[in-house]
Amino acid sequence: MRRRLFIVFLLPLVLVVTVLGGGFAWSAARGVQQEFYAEQLGDLSYFVTSARQALISGSSEVFDGEAERYRSLYGTSIVIVDRAGRPWAPRDEKPLLEADDIAARIALALSGRRGELPQDVMPWQFRDLSLVEPVYEGGDVIGAVVMSASVDVPRAEIARLWLLTAAVVIAVIAAGLFVVSRLAGWVLRPLRRLDKAMEAIERGDMDARIADETGPEELHRMIVMFNRMADEIERVLSRQQEFALNASHELRNPLNALLLRVEVLAADLGDSGVGAADVEKIREEGRRMTRILDTLLGFARRGGQPSTFVDVDLSALARRRAAAWQGVASRRDVAFRVSGGAEVRSRTDEAIVESALDAVIDNAVKFSPRGGRIEVSVDRTDDGCRIAVRDHGPGLETAELEQATDRFWRSARDQNSPGSGLGLAIATDLLRSVGGRVTVDRAEGGGLCVSFGLPGAGER
């Protein structure tokens, strides 16, 4: 944004100052040229009068003295030529008259016609000036005066004016740069503090606020609104954390009581009693529920930050969750088939992956046809690990796949089926919290394939 402010404010200033400075420099150069031409024409008129007197009297002593003094002062040569075009005074200036352009002008002057006055030229084209003026006596041309002037002095004056103009332009641009820099800092300082406060809130520092009285009035109002919004977010998150803490605490008591009764029941049945295997499954589910509650407590206490990551054997986790769901699936004659490597490890949160996998398996059991099969596969990929759950149910249309992970979304043909449309959405949120991803695809041969992408062991 700072760059855009510089472009918006500084670029027009640079253009305007450059155009004005260029116009002034051009006008100053033309003014110096015109003044130089006017001075030379005035001096030439004087020397034409002096040359007429010298030619009439036949003596050039007075003219020679004046021409010599003029040349010593200004470096400009003055020569009188006679009717034949030969140098008459001073007589040693013949080399000056041998130049082709001066010879042509002398011939034109001796014919009684004046040469064209010099026109304004570009400063870099401003060269030495040669003027030829005829000398008349009684209407007849009796000679001509040739003036050859150096333009070193006016050219130096033009260079001085141009350097002065460039210095003024640079100074104005530098002043504009300073003003725009201060203006940009004044405008952007509250925005930078706002950005830092937002980053702090994103990192979990809910106490971040902005106390800034600088900047435009509009930004003051925005800062006030941001502080109010941050207060509301902090209040909502605090309520959520309180709810999670209360819910996990309230659930732990009945869960502990349930597990206690299970232990009593297990003691009554013994290791070989009828139903001992079912009691052991209940124990395992109880321990899993305890881990889920511990994770929920960790989320609440750390403001939603994930638990400490550990290396998890995804193959064993998938087999364990398939076995836990087998009893529910058996009611619909649905069987599980778990395939994959003997040990596929990922550095992640075990409770979160279990919960996400349960949500997907629940969907797969719900939509699998009676007597169907659910295939759970675990394997390694180029960028980590993958758990895939494939059912043989009705699946989804291609256009529906992108909406499958939206909260409360359900396919139009499944509106009368039990459920809330939260399973895949919950799995997606859970996996995202541990750096994983959920992909939903149509399975070849029918059904739906939901896969988890997780990092490999030691990749965090």
XYZ file of C-alpha atoms in Angstrom:
460
model
C 0.000 0.000 0.000
C 2.913 2.326 0.704
C 4.112 1.840 -2.865
C 0.660 2.668 -4.216
C 0.521 5.837 -2.130
C 3.888 6.912 -3.510
C 2.692 6.259 -7.062
C -0.605 8.093 -6.562
C 0.887 11.175 -4.897
C 4.490 11.363 -6.104
C 4.151 10.407 -9.777
C 1.795 13.319 -10.667
C 4.072 15.696 -8.740
C 7.132 14.467 -10.640
C 5.334 14.800 -13.960
C 4.047 18.311 -13.236
C 7.365 19.594 -11.866
C 9.296 18.018 -14.743
C 6.985 19.557 -17.343
C 7.109 22.978 -15.687
C 10.864 22.774 -15.233
C 11.347 21.669 -18.841
C 9.143 24.502 -20.095
C 11.051 27.063 -18.046
C 14.421 25.692 -19.218
C 13.295 25.820 -22.840
C 11.952 29.374 -22.458
C 15.137 30.512 -20.713
C 17.304 29.043 -23.505
C 15.291 30.851 -26.176
C 15.461 34.069 -24.173
C 19.266 33.870 -23.967
C 19.479 33.172 -27.709
C 17.194 36.050 -28.641
C 19.047 38.458 -26.371
C 22.353 37.369 -27.903
C 20.996 37.806 -31.449
C 19.611 41.252 -30.601
C 22.943 42.389 -29.141
C 24.861 41.127 -32.158
C 22.493 42.837 -34.607
C 22.773 46.106 -32.684
C 26.572 45.949 -32.687
C 26.561 45.041 -36.376
C 24.487 48.125 -37.208
C 27.038 50.301 -35.405
C 29.948 48.761 -37.288
C 28.089 49.144 -40.621
C 27.962 52.930 -39.991
C 31.642 52.994 -39.030
C 32.512 50.903 -42.119
C 30.640 53.329 -44.415
C 32.714 56.250 -43.104
C 35.923 54.244 -43.491
C 35.117 53.185 -47.062
C 34.137 56.734 -48.085
C 37.216 58.279 -46.487
C 39.490 55.508 -47.714
C 41.074 55.167 -44.243
C 40.430 52.226 -41.895
C 42.439 53.343 -38.878
C 39.429 54.290 -36.779
C 37.551 51.128 -37.781
C 40.577 48.901 -37.121
C 40.947 50.286 -33.606
C 37.285 49.791 -32.805
C 37.251 46.261 -34.292
C 40.364 45.270 -32.334
C 38.948 46.538 -29.035
C 35.645 44.745 -29.733
C 37.441 41.496 -30.475
C 39.568 41.716 -27.334
C 36.432 42.261 -25.230
C 33.989 39.776 -26.785
C 36.100 37.528 -29.012
C 34.082 38.614 -32.073
C 35.779 39.321 -35.404
C 34.634 42.303 -37.572
C 35.806 42.509 -41.218
C 35.012 44.983 -44.038
C 35.012 43.572 -47.584
C 35.092 45.745 -50.707
C 32.953 45.488 -53.812
C 35.111 42.641 -55.093
C 34.564 40.599 -51.925
C 38.178 40.987 -50.753
C 39.007 41.836 -47.113
C 39.568 45.569 -46.874
C 39.965 46.123 -43.148
C 41.609 44.439 -41.427
C 43.310 42.812 -44.396
C 44.618 39.719 -42.512
C 41.132 38.148 -42.022
C 41.057 36.374 -45.354
C 40.787 32.856 -43.822
C 37.547 33.897 -42.166
C 36.008 34.793 -45.533
C 36.988 31.562 -47.260
C 34.305 29.514 -45.544
C 31.648 28.467 -48.073
C 28.657 29.678 -46.093
C 30.249 33.094 -45.361
C 31.322 33.520 -49.001
C 27.731 32.873 -50.092
C 26.414 35.440 -47.640
C 29.004 38.020 -48.780
C 27.949 37.508 -52.372
C 24.318 37.957 -51.378
C 25.115 41.156 -49.429
C 27.186 42.648 -52.267
C 24.247 42.071 -54.574
C 22.216 44.388 -52.365
C 20.152 41.864 -50.460
C 20.167 41.310 -46.748
C 20.767 37.846 -45.362
C 18.118 36.097 -43.270
C 18.213 36.781 -39.573
C 19.174 33.762 -37.422
C 16.294 31.654 -36.121
C 15.955 30.093 -32.681
C 17.618 26.705 -32.611
C 17.920 23.925 -30.069
C 20.455 24.801 -27.362
C 22.645 21.859 -28.374
C 22.545 23.201 -31.985
C 23.598 26.710 -30.900
C 26.814 27.294 -32.857
C 29.072 30.254 -33.691
C 27.164 33.089 -35.359
C 28.205 34.752 -38.639
C 26.341 37.851 -39.879
C 26.925 39.770 -43.155
C 25.398 43.221 -43.737
C 25.752 45.333 -46.957
C 27.164 48.886 -46.752
C 25.255 51.451 -48.839
C 26.241 54.886 -50.095
C 23.716 56.829 -52.117
C 21.726 53.684 -52.816
C 24.751 51.742 -54.075
C 26.526 48.897 -52.307
C 30.110 49.882 -51.637
C 31.031 46.919 -49.462
C 29.874 44.652 -46.663
C 30.573 44.025 -42.982
C 31.161 40.467 -41.804
C 30.730 39.672 -38.085
C 31.747 36.273 -36.683
C 30.702 35.883 -33.022
C 31.450 33.055 -30.586
C 28.482 31.595 -28.663
C 30.551 30.260 -25.766
C 29.228 32.889 -23.363
C 25.481 32.482 -24.136
C 25.893 28.705 -24.281
C 27.482 28.773 -20.806
C 24.580 30.957 -19.609
C 22.064 28.436 -20.990
C 23.923 25.577 -19.276
C 23.906 27.520 -15.996
C 20.154 28.162 -16.256
C 19.493 24.522 -17.107
C 21.566 23.264 -14.182
C 19.797 25.710 -11.862
C 16.408 24.535 -13.163
C 17.399 20.873 -12.749
C 18.526 21.584 -9.176
C 15.205 23.291 -8.397
C 13.246 20.388 -9.945
C 15.251 17.828 -7.963
C 14.793 19.860 -4.780
C 11.019 20.065 -5.327
C 10.819 16.322 -6.041
C 12.907 15.596 -2.922
C 10.603 17.820 -0.873
C 7.598 16.039 -2.389
C 9.191 12.677 -1.584
C 9.687 13.761 2.018
C 6.112 15.037 2.304
C 4.648 11.908 0.689
C 6.788 9.692 2.932
C 5.531 11.478 6.033
C 1.969 11.377 4.712
C 2.233 7.661 3.948
C 3.643 7.013 7.412
C 0.838 9.037 8.975
C -1.798 7.101 7.037
C -0.232 3.638 7.286
C 0.969 3.679 10.897
C -2.481 2.765 12.274
C -2.872 0.147 9.528
C 0.447 -1.470 10.441
C -0.607 -1.613 14.089
C -3.930 -3.058 12.986
C -2.115 -5.715 10.990
C 0.096 -6.598 13.963
C -2.936 -6.808 16.242
C -4.693 -9.136 13.797
C -1.601 -11.350 13.604
C -1.481 -11.452 17.413
C -5.138 -12.482 17.586
C -4.513 -15.136 14.936
C -1.699 -16.534 17.111
C -4.131 -16.739 20.038
C -3.291 -13.517 21.877
C -6.858 -12.381 22.429
C -5.750 -9.391 24.530
C -4.277 -7.618 21.480
C -5.819 -4.176 21.018
C -4.918 -0.955 19.209
C -4.394 2.342 21.006
C -3.552 4.799 18.235
C -4.602 8.427 17.952
C -2.645 9.145 14.766
C -3.822 8.907 11.188
C -6.995 10.017 9.429
C -10.311 10.192 11.224
C -11.683 7.338 9.118
C -8.966 5.035 10.458
C -9.830 6.056 14.018
C -13.350 4.759 13.475
C -12.010 1.563 11.921
C -9.708 1.014 14.918
C -12.611 1.518 17.314
C -14.658 -1.029 15.355
C -11.721 -3.466 15.367
C -11.315 -3.177 19.133
C -15.026 -3.808 19.588
C -14.852 -6.803 17.274
C -11.828 -8.172 19.153
C -13.701 -7.762 22.439
C -16.657 -9.691 21.013
C -14.413 -12.440 19.625
C -12.667 -12.750 22.969
C -16.015 -12.976 24.725
C -17.327 -15.637 22.322
C -14.150 -17.709 22.539
C -14.194 -17.403 26.299
C -17.755 -18.694 26.350
C -16.779 -21.545 24.040
C -13.836 -22.492 26.222
C -16.019 -22.355 29.308
C -18.567 -24.565 27.590
C -15.895 -27.063 26.516
C -14.416 -27.134 30.016
C -17.821 -27.559 31.646
C -18.959 -30.173 29.116
C -15.779 -32.233 29.438
C -15.952 -32.028 33.219
C -19.620 -32.975 33.349
C -19.091 -35.862 30.918
C -16.099 -37.204 32.797
C -18.108 -37.960 35.959
C -20.741 -40.229 34.334
C -18.029 -41.786 32.156
C -15.942 -42.642 35.197
C -19.040 -44.056 36.881
C -19.791 -46.119 33.777
C -16.243 -47.447 33.594
C -16.382 -48.305 37.285
C -19.525 -50.372 36.732
C -17.884 -52.047 33.749
C -14.943 -53.013 35.950
C -17.349 -54.482 38.531
C -19.149 -56.355 35.758
C -15.836 -57.654 34.402
C -14.856 -58.876 37.862
C -18.164 -60.730 38.198
C -17.864 -62.364 34.764
C -14.223 -63.309 35.035
C -11.819 -63.713 32.106
C -13.696 -66.651 30.612
C -17.259 -65.660 31.428
C -19.958 -65.124 28.847
C -19.692 -61.618 27.418
C -16.120 -61.034 28.603
C -15.067 -60.046 25.077
C -17.870 -57.482 24.864
C -16.877 -56.080 28.243
C -13.310 -55.630 26.988
C -14.625 -53.725 23.954
C -16.626 -51.513 26.302
C -13.472 -50.894 28.286
C -11.591 -49.887 25.121
C -14.380 -47.517 24.057
C -14.377 -46.030 27.546
C -10.644 -45.414 27.373
C -11.083 -43.836 23.931
C -13.821 -41.569 25.277
C -11.441 -40.565 28.062
C -8.784 -39.627 25.503
C -11.358 -37.613 23.556
C -12.317 -35.736 26.714
C -8.645 -35.089 27.469
C -8.220 -33.697 23.960
C -11.317 -31.541 24.427
C -9.894 -30.211 27.674
C -6.578 -29.494 25.935
C -8.351 -27.557 23.204
C -10.255 -25.505 25.764
C -7.211 -24.725 27.898
C -4.929 -23.847 24.980
C -7.496 -21.870 23.001
C -7.931 -24.504 20.295
C -4.250 -25.343 19.816
C -3.652 -29.013 18.903
C -2.334 -31.559 21.337
C 1.264 -32.660 21.433
C 1.999 -34.724 18.332
C 3.338 -38.246 18.623
C 4.149 -41.024 16.175
C 0.953 -43.008 15.540
C 0.681 -46.375 13.777
C -2.157 -45.653 11.344
C -2.502 -49.314 10.336
C -3.164 -50.389 13.910
C -5.481 -47.403 14.432
C -7.532 -48.302 11.327
C -7.838 -51.966 12.362
C -8.823 -50.944 15.871
C -11.558 -48.549 14.708
C -12.883 -51.053 12.166
C -13.143 -53.676 14.896
C -14.925 -51.169 17.165
C -17.507 -50.433 14.455
C -17.962 -54.047 13.409
C -20.754 -54.607 15.943
C -22.770 -51.678 14.540
C -22.049 -52.703 10.951
C -23.110 -56.318 11.651
C -26.668 -55.199 12.236
C -26.795 -54.421 8.498
C -24.635 -57.417 7.535
C -21.876 -55.022 6.518
C -18.295 -56.312 6.775
C -14.992 -54.443 7.057
C -11.853 -55.212 5.111
C -8.683 -53.453 6.295
C -5.642 -53.495 4.003
C -2.296 -51.766 3.884
C 1.207 -51.936 5.268
C 2.023 -53.671 8.501
C 3.103 -50.379 10.041
C 2.427 -46.932 8.555
C 3.403 -44.194 10.985
C 2.371 -40.569 11.067
C 3.292 -37.817 13.499
C -0.126 -36.537 14.500
C -2.766 -36.461 17.247
C -4.177 -39.963 17.695
C -7.476 -38.901 19.300
C -8.240 -36.428 16.523
C -7.498 -38.933 13.757
C -9.666 -41.527 15.533
C -12.566 -39.072 15.831
C -12.282 -38.057 12.181
C -12.108 -41.709 11.093
C -15.161 -42.538 13.230
C -17.153 -39.771 11.513
C -16.279 -41.164 8.080
C -16.923 -44.801 9.050
C -20.274 -43.762 10.522
C -21.233 -42.315 7.130
C -19.957 -45.404 5.318
C -21.985 -47.764 7.568
C -25.080 -45.612 7.234
C -25.060 -45.582 3.423
C -23.686 -49.067 2.725
C -26.258 -51.482 1.299
C -27.263 -54.489 3.394
C -24.704 -57.235 2.973
C -22.154 -54.726 1.615
C -18.511 -54.186 2.416
C -16.459 -51.228 3.691
C -12.834 -51.171 2.618
C -10.315 -49.338 4.794
C -6.792 -48.987 3.387
C -3.650 -47.444 4.847
C -0.558 -46.709 2.798
C 2.347 -44.365 2.350
C 2.373 -41.610 -0.292
C 5.007 -39.301 -1.730
C 4.061 -36.528 0.707
C 3.127 -38.563 3.802
C 0.459 -41.124 4.664
C -3.057 -41.883 3.531
C -6.111 -43.523 5.099
C -8.952 -44.274 2.702
C -12.491 -45.452 3.530
C -14.475 -46.745 0.574
C -18.103 -47.883 0.709
C -20.347 -49.400 -1.966
C -23.335 -47.181 -1.344
C -25.072 -44.803 -3.775
C -22.179 -42.325 -3.677
C -22.447 -38.726 -4.912
C -22.653 -37.015 -8.258
C -19.558 -35.211 -9.501
C -21.186 -31.816 -8.959
C -21.970 -32.748 -5.335
C -18.434 -33.738 -4.314
C -17.303 -30.162 -3.576
C -20.270 -29.658 -1.212
C -19.861 -32.959 0.612
C -17.673 -31.432 3.350
C -19.945 -28.416 3.957
C -21.745 -28.308 7.284
C -25.361 -29.520 7.226
C -25.202 -30.288 3.500
C -26.972 -33.448 2.386
C -27.693 -34.857 -1.024
C -31.248 -34.283 -2.253
C -31.947 -38.040 -2.412
C -30.829 -38.528 1.217
C -33.014 -35.893 2.850
C -35.188 -38.562 4.515
C -32.237 -40.540 5.849
C -31.236 -40.085 9.509
C -28.326 -37.757 10.152
C -27.444 -34.067 10.273
C -24.930 -33.695 7.440
C -22.036 -32.951 9.817
C -19.920 -36.123 9.550
C -17.581 -35.155 6.722
C -17.523 -31.513 7.845
C -16.366 -32.546 11.317
C -13.758 -34.897 9.849
C -12.475 -32.079 7.615
C -12.184 -29.637 10.517
C -10.461 -32.202 12.722
C -7.928 -33.156 10.056
C -7.240 -29.516 9.225
C -6.394 -28.860 12.901
C -3.506 -31.341 12.697
C -2.277 -30.300 9.262
C -4.119 -33.010 7.346
C -6.681 -32.872 4.568
C -9.817 -34.735 3.497
C -10.494 -35.718 -0.109
C -13.865 -36.989 -1.318
C -14.017 -38.892 -4.637
C -16.373 -41.164 -6.486
C -15.181 -44.730 -6.199
C -14.699 -46.833 -9.299
C -17.616 -49.247 -9.547
C -19.879 -47.107 -7.357
C -19.818 -45.757 -3.844
C -17.780 -43.078 -2.187
C -14.091 -42.967 -1.253
C -13.055 -40.591 1.536
C -9.302 -40.332 2.114
C -7.194 -38.605 4.768
C -3.846 -37.073 3.883
C -1.487 -36.964 6.871
C 2.198 -36.142 7.305
C 4.638 -38.984 7.728
C 6.546 -39.842 10.895
C 8.999 -37.143 11.978
C 7.871 -34.643 9.323
C 6.776 -31.863 11.716
